[in-house]
PDB file of C-alpha atoms in Angstrom:
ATOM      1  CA  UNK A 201      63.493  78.699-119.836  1.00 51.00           C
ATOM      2  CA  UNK A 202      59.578  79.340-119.089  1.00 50.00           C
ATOM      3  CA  UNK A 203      57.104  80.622-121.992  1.00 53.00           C
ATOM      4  CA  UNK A 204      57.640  83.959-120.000  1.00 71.00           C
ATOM      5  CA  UNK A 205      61.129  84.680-120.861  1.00 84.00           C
ATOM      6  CA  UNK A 206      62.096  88.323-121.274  1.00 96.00           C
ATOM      7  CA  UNK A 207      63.140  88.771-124.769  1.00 98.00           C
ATOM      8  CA  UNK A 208      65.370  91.689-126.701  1.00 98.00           C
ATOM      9  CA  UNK A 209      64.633  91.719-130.437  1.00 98.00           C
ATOM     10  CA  UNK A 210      67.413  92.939-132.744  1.00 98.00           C
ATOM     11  CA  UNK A 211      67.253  94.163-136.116  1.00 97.00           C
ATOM     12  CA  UNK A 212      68.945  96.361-138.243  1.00 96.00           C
ATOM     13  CA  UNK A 213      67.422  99.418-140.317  1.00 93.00           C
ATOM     14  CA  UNK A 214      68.074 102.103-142.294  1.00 89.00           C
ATOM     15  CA  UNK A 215      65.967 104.900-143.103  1.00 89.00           C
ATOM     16  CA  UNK A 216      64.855 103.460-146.630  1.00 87.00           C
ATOM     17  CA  UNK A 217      63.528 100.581-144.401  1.00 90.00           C
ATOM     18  CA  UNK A 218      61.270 102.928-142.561  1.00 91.00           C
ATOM     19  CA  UNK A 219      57.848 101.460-144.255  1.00 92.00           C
ATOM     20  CA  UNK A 220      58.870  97.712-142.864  1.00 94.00           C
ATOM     21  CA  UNK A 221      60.397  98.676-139.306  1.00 95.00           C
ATOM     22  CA  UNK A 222      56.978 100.076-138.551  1.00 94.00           C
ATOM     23  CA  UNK A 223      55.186  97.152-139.991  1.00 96.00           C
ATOM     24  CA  UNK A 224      57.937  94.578-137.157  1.00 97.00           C
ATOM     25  CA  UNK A 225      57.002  96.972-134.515  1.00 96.00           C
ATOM     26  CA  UNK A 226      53.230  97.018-135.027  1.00 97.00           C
ATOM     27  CA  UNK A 227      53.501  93.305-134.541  1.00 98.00           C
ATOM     28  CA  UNK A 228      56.200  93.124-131.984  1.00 98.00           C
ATOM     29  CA  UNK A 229      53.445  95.358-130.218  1.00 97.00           C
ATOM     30  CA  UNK A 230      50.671  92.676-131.037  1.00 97.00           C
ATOM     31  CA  UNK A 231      52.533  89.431-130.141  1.00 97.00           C
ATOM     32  CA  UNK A 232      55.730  90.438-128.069  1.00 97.00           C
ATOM     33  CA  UNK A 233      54.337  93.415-126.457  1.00 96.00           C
ATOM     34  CA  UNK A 234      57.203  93.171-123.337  1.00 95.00           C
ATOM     35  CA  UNK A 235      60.116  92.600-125.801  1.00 97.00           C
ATOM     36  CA  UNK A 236      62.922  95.261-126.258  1.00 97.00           C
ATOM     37  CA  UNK A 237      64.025  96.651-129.109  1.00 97.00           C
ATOM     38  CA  UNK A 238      67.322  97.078-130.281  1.00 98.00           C
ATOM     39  CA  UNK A 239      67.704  99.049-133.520  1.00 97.00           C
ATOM     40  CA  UNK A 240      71.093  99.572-135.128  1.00 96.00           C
ATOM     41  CA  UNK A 241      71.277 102.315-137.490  1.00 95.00           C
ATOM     42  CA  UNK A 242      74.006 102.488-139.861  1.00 93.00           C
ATOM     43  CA  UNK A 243      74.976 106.188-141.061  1.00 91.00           C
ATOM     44  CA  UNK A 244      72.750 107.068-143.797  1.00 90.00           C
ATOM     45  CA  UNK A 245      71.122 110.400-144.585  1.00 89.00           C
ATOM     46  CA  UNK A 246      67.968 110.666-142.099  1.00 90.00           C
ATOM     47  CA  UNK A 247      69.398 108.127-139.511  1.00 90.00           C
ATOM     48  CA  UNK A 248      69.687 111.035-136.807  1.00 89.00           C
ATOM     49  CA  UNK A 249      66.005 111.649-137.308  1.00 91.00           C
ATOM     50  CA  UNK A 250      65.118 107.778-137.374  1.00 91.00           C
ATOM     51  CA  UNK A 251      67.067 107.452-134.500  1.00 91.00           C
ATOM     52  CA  UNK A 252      65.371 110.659-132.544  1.00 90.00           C
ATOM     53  CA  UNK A 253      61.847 108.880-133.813  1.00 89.00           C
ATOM     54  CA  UNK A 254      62.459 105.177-132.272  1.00 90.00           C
ATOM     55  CA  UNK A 255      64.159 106.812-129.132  1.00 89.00           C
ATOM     56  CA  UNK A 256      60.343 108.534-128.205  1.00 89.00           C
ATOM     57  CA  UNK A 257      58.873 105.045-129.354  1.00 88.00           C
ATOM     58  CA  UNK A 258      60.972 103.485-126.594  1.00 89.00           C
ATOM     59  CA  UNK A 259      63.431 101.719-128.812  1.00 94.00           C
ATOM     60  CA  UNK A 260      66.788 101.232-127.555  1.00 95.00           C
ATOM     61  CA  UNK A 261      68.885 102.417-130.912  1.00 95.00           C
ATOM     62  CA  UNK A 262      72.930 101.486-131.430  1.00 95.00           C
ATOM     63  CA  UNK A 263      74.508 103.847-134.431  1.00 93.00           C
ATOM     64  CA  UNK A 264      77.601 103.810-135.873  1.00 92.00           C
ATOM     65  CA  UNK A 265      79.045 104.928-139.014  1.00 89.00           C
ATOM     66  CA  UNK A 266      79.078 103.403-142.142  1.00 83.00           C
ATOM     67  CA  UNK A 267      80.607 103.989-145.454  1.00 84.00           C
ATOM     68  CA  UNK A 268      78.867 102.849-149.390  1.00 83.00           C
ATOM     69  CA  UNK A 269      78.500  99.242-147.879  1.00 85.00           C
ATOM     70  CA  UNK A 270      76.345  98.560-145.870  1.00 88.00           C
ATOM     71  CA  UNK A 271      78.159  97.174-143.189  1.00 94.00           C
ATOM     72  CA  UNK A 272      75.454  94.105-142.231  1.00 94.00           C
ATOM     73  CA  UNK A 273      77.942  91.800-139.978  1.00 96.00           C
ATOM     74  CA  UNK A 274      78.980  94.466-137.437  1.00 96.00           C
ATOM     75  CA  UNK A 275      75.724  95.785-137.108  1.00 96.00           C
ATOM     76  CA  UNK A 276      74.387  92.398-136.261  1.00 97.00           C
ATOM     77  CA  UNK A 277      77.356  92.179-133.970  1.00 98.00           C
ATOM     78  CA  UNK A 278      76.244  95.340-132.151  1.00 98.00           C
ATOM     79  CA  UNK A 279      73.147  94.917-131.637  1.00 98.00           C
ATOM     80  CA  UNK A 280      73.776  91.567-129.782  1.00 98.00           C
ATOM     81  CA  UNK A 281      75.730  92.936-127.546  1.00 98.00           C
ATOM     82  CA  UNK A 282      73.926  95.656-127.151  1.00 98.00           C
ATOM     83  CA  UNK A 283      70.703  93.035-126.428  1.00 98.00           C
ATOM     84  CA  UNK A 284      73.162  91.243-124.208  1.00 98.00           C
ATOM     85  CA  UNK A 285      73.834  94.054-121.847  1.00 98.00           C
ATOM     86  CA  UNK A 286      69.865  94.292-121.101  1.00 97.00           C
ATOM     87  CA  UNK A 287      69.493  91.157-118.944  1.00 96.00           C
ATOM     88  CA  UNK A 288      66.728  89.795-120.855  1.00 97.00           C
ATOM     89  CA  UNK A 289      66.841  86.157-121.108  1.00 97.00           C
ATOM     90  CA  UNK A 290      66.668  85.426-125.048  1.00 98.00           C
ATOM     91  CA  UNK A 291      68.098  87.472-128.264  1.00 98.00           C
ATOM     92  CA  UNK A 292      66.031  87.012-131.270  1.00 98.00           C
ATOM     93  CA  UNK A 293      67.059  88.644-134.520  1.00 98.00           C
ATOM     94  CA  UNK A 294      65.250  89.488-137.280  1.00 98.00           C
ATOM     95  CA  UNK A 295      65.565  91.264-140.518  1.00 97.00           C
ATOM     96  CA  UNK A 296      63.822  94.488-140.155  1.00 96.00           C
ATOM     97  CA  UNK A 297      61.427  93.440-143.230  1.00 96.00           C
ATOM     98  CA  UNK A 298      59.969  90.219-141.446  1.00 97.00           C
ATOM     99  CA  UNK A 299      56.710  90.340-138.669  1.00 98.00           C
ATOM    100  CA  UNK A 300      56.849  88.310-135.865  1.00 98.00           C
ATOM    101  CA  UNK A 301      54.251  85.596-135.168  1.00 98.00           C
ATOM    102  CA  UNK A 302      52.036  84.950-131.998  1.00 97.00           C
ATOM    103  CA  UNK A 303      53.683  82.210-130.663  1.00 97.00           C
ATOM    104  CA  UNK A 304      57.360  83.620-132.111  1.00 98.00           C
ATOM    105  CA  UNK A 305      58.747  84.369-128.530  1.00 97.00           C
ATOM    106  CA  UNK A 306      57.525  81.206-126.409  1.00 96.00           C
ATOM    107  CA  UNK A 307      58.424  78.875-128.808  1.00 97.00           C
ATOM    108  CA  UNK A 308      62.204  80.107-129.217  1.00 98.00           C
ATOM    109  CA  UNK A 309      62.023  79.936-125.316  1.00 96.00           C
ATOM    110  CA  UNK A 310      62.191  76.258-125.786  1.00 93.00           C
ATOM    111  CA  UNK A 311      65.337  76.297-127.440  1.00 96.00           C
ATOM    112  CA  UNK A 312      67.994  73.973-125.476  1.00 91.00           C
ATOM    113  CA  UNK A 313      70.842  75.653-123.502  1.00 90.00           C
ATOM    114  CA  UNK A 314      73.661  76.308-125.146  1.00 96.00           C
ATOM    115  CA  UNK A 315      71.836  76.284-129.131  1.00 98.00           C
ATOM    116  CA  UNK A 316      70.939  78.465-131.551  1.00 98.00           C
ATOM    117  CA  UNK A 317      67.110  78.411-132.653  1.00 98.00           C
ATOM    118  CA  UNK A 318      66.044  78.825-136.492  1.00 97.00           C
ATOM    119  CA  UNK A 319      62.672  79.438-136.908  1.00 97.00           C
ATOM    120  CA  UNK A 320      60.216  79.149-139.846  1.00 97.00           C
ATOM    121  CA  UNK A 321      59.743  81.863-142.350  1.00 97.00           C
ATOM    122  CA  UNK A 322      57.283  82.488-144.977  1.00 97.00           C
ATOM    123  CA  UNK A 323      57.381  85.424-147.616  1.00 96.00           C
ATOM    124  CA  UNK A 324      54.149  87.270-148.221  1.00 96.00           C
ATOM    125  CA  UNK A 325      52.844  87.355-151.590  1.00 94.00           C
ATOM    126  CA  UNK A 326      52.497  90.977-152.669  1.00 92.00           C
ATOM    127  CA  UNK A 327      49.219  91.033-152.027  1.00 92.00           C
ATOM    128  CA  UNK A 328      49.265  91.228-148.887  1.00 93.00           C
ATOM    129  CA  UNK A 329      51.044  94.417-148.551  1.00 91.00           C
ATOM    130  CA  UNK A 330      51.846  95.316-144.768  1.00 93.00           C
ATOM    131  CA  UNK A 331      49.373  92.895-143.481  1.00 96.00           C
ATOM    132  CA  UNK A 332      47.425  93.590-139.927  1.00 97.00           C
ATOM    133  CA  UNK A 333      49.794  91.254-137.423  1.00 97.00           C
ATOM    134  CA  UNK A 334      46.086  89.220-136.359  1.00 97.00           C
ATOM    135  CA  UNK A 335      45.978  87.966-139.567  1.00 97.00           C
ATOM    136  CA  UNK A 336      49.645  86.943-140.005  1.00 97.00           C
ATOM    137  CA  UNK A 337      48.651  83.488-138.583  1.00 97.00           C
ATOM    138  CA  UNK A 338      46.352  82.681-141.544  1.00 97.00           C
ATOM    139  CA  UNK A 339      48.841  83.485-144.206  1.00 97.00           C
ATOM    140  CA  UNK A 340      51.453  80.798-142.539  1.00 97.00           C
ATOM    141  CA  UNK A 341      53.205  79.237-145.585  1.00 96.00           C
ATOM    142  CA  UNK A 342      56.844  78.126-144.555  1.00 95.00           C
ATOM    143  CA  UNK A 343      59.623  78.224-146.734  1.00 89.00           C
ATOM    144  CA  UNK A 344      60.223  74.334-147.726  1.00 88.00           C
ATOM    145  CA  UNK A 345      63.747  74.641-148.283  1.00 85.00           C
ATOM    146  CA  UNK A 346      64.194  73.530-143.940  1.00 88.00           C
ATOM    147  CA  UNK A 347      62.183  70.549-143.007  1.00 90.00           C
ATOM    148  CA  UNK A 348      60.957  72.179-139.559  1.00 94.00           C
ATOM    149  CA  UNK A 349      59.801  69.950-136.941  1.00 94.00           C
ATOM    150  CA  UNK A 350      55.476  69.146-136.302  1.00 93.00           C
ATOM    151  CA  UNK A 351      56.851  70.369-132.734  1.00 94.00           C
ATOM    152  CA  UNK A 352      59.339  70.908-130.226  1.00 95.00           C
ATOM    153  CA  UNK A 353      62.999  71.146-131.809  1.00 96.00           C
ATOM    154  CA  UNK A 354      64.868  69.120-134.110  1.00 96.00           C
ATOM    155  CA  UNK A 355      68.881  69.919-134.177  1.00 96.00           C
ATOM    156  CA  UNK A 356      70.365  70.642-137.606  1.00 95.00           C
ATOM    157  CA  UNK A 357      72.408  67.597-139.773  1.00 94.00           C
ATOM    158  CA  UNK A 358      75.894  69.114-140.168  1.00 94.00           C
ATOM    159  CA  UNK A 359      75.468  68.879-143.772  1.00 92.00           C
ATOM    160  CA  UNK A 360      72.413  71.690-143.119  1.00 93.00           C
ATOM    161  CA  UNK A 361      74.462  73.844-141.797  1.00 93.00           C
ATOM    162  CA  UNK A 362      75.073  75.261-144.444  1.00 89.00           C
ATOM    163  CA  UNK A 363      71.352  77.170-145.151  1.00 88.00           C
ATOM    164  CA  UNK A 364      71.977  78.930-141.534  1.00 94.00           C
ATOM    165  CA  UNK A 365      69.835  81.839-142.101  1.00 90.00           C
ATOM    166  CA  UNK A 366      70.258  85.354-140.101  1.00 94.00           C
ATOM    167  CA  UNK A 367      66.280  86.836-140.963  1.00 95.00           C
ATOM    168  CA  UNK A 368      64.888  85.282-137.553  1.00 98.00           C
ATOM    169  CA  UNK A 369      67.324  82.777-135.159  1.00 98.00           C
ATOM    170  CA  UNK A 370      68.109  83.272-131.730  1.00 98.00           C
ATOM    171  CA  UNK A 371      69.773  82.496-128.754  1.00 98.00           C
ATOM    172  CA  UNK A 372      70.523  83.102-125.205  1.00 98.00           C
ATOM    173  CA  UNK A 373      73.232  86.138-123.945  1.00 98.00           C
ATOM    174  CA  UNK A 374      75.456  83.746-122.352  1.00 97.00           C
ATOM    175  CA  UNK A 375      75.970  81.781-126.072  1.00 98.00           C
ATOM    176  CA  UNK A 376      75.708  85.202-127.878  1.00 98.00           C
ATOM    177  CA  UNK A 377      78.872  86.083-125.608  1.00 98.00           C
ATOM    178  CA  UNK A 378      80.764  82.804-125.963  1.00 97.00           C
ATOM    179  CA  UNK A 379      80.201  82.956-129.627  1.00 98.00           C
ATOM    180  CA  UNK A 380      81.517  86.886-129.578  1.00 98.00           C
ATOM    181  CA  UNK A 381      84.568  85.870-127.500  1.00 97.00           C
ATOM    182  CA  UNK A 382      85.235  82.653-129.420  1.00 96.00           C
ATOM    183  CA  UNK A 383      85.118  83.227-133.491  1.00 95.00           C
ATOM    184  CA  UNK A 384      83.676  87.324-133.150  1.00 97.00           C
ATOM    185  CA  UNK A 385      80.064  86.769-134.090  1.00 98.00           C
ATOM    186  CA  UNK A 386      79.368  87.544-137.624  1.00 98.00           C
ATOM    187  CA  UNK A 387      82.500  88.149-139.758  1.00 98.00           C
ATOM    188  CA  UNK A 388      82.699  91.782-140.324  1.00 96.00           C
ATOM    189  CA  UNK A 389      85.254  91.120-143.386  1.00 96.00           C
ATOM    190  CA  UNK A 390      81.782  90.564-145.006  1.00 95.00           C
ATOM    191  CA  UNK A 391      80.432  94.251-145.925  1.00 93.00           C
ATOM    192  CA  UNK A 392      77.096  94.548-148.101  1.00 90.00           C
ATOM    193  CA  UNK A 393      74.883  91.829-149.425  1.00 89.00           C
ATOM    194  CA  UNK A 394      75.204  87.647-148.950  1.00 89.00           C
ATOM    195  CA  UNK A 395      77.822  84.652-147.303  1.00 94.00           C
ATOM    196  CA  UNK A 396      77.814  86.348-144.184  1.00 96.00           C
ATOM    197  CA  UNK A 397      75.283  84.445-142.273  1.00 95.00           C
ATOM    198  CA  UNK A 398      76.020  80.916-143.998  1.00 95.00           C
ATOM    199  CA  UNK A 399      79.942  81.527-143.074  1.00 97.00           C
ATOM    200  CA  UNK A 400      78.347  81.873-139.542  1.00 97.00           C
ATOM    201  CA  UNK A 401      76.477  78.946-139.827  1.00 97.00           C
ATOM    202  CA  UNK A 402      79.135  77.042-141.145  1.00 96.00           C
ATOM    203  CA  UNK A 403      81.567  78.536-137.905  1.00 97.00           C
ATOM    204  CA  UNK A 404      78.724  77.156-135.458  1.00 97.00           C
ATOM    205  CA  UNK A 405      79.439  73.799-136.992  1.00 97.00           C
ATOM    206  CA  UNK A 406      83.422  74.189-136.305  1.00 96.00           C
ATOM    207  CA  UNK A 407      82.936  75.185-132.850  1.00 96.00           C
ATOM    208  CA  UNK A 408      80.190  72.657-132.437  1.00 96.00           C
ATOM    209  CA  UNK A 409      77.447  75.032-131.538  1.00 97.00           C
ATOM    210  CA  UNK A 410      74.626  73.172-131.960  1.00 97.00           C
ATOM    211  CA  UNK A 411      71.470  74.748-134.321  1.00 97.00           C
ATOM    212  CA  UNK A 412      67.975  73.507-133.970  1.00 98.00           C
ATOM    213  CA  UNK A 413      64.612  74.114-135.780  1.00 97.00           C
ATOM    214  CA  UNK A 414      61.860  75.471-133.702  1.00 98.00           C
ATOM    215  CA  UNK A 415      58.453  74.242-134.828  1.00 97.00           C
ATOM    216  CA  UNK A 416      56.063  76.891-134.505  1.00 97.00           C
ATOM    217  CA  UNK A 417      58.580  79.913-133.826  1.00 98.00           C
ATOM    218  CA  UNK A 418      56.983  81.865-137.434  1.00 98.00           C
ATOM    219  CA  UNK A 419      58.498  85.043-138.816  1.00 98.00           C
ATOM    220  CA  UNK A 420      56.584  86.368-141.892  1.00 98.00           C
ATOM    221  CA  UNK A 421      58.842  88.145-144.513  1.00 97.00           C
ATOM    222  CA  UNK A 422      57.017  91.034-145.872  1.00 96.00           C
ATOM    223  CA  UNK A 423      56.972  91.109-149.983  1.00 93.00           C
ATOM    224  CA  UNK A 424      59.448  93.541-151.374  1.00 87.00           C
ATOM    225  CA  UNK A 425      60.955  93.795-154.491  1.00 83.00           C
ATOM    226  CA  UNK A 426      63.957  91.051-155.641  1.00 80.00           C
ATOM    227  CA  UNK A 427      66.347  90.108-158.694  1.00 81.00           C
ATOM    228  CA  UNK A 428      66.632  86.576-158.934  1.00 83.00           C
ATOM    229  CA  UNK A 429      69.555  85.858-159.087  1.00 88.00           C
ATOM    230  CA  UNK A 430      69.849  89.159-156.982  1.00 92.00           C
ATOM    231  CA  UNK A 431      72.149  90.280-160.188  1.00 93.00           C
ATOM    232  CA  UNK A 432      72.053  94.201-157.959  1.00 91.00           C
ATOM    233  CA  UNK A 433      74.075  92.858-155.649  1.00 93.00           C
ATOM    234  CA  UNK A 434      76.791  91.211-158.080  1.00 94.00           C
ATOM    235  CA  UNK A 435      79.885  93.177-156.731  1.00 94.00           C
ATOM    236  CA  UNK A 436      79.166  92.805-153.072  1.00 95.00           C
ATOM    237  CA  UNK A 437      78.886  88.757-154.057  1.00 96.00           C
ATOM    238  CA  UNK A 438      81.735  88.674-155.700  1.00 96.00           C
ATOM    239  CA  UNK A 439      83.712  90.409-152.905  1.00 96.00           C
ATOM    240  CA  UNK A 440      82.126  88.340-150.068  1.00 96.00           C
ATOM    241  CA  UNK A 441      82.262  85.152-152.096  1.00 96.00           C
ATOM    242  CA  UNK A 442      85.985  85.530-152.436  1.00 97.00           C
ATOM    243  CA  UNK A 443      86.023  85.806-148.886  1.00 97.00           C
ATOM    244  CA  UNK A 444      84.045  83.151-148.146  1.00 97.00           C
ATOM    245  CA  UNK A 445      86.060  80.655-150.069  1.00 97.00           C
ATOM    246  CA  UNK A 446      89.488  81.410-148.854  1.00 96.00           C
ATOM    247  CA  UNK A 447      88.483  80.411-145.414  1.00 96.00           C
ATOM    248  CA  UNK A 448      86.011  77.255-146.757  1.00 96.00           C
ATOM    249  CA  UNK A 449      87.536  76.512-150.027  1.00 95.00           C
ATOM    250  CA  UNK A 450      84.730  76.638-151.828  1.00 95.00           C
ATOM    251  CA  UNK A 451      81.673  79.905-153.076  1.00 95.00           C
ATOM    252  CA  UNK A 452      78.698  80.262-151.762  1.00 94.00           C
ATOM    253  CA  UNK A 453      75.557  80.117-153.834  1.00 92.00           C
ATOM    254  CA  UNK A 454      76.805  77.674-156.518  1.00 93.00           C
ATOM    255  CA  UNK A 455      73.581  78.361-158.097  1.00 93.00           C
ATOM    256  CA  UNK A 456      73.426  82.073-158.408  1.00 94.00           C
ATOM    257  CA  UNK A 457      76.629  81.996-159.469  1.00 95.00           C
ATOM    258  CA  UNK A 458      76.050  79.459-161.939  1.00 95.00           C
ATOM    259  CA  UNK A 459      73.122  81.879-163.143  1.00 96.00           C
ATOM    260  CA  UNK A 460      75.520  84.358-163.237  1.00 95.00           C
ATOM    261  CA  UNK A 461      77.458  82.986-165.869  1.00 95.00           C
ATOM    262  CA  UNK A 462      74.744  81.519-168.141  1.00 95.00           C
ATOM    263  CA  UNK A 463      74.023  85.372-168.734  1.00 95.00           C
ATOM    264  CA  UNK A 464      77.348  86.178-169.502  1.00 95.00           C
ATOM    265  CA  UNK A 465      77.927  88.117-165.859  1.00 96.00           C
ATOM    266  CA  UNK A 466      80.663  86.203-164.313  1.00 96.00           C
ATOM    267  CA  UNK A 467      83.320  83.574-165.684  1.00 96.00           C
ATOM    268  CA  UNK A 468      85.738  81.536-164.422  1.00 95.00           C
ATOM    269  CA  UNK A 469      89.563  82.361-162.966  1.00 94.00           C
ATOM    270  CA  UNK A 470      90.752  79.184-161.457  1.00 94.00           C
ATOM    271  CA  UNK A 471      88.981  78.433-158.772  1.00 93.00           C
ATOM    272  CA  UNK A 472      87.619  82.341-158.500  1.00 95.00           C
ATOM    273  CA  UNK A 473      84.571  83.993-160.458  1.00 96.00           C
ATOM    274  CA  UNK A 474      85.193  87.536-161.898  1.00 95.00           C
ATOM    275  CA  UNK A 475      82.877  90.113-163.846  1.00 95.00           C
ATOM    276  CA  UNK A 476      83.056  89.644-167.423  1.00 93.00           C
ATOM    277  CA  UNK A 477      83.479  93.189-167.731  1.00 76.00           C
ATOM    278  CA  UNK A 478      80.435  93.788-169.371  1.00 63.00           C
TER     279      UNK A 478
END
């Protein structure tokens, strides 16, 4: 695929994400200035306006209704094939709070046929706020937990599967349809927060879709506020986890959930965790 590759960016935003989908287009303007947009709006109050607002922008929106949980896998499933039916010749995602990089699109045009491309990510300190995109190059700091390539693409060990993350990866339509005809996409069992995009990573490895790291392909993750563990979002683990280790016999995030438990959040039912009740 040339450097020149028409490119559909997908991301998903609600209208409490308002402050960062600005701050992804302002750079999508600045470093993929031909790229479409695909923006899928779950119901939430205001996502008629949002969606009136991005539609005069020249966003291509996908809504759909949604009930307390926020239904992340379908969305994600919607707007790929919503990118799909555009004839560009790449699908990036990206979570609607990270900034794409200069060099984001060209280098996920080198991504083999028939892989999916991870690219590095750093989070922003909170000092930078919603940083001008011409100075996102100078605040590169990747996140060391993926030992990225100096260049080109390295492909993932299966044991690395595993740390599949769904904030910025992409592919081409053709594999985004084999992938939707084969397993689905992303499961949509999964509703809320967490396990849905390492149970995808981990279903790229069973159908032997290969994943590679793309040096140079930088998303920067604008600072927002977090729990660590993200103890807000204990119920929607919980549910998801389950999930997640019926089909895998084994739970996600051993070490959240391990957190969990030292504070008295979670204990042990068998194989399951549970709330304490408290």
């Amino acid at each position: 695929m040339s450097a020149g590759a028409s490119i559909a960016v997908v991301t998903v935003c609600t209208p409490g994400r308002i402050d960062h989908l600005r701050s992804q287009r302002e750079a999508l303007a600045a470093n993929l200035p031909e790229a479409r947009h695909v923006v899928v709006l779950p119901e939430r109050p205001g996502s008629a306006e949002l969606a009136a607002e991005l539609a005069e922008l020249g966003a291509i929106t996908v809504e759909l209704p949604a009930g307390p949980d926020l239904p992340v896998a379908r969305s994600r499933n919607l707007g790929g094939d919503r990118a799909a039916e555009l004839g560009v010749d790449l699908i990036v995602f990206l979570d609607v709070d990270c900034m794409p990089g200069p060099d984001l699109g060209c280098r996920y045009a080198e991504i083999p046929d028939g892989a999916v491309g991870l690219g590095p990510v750093t989070y922003l300190p909170e000092y930078t706020g919603a940083p001008d995109p011409a100075d996102l190059p100078g605040l590169t700091d990747p996140h060391p937990a993926r030992d990225f390539p100096a260049r080109g693409t390295r492909p993932l060990e299966p044991d690395e599967y595993g740390m599949f993350w769904s904030l910025s990866f992409a592919l081409r339509p053709g594999l985004w349809r084999y992938i939707r005809e084969d397993f689905g996409g992303f499961d949509e069992t999964f509703t809320g927060y967490g396990a849905e995009d390492t149970d995808f990573g981990r279903r790229l490895l069973y159908r032997r879709v290969p994943v590679v790291l793309v040096a140079g392909a930088h998303a920067y993750h604008r600072w927002h506020p977090v729990s660590e563990p993200p103890v807000d979002h204990l119920d929607d683990l919980l549910r998801n986890g389950a999930h997640y280790a019926r089909r895998w016999g084994e739970w996600p995030a051993p070490g959240w959930f391990a957190e969990f438990e030292r504070r008295g959040l979670v204990r042990r039912d068998g194989e399951d965790w549970v709330r304490t009740g408290d």
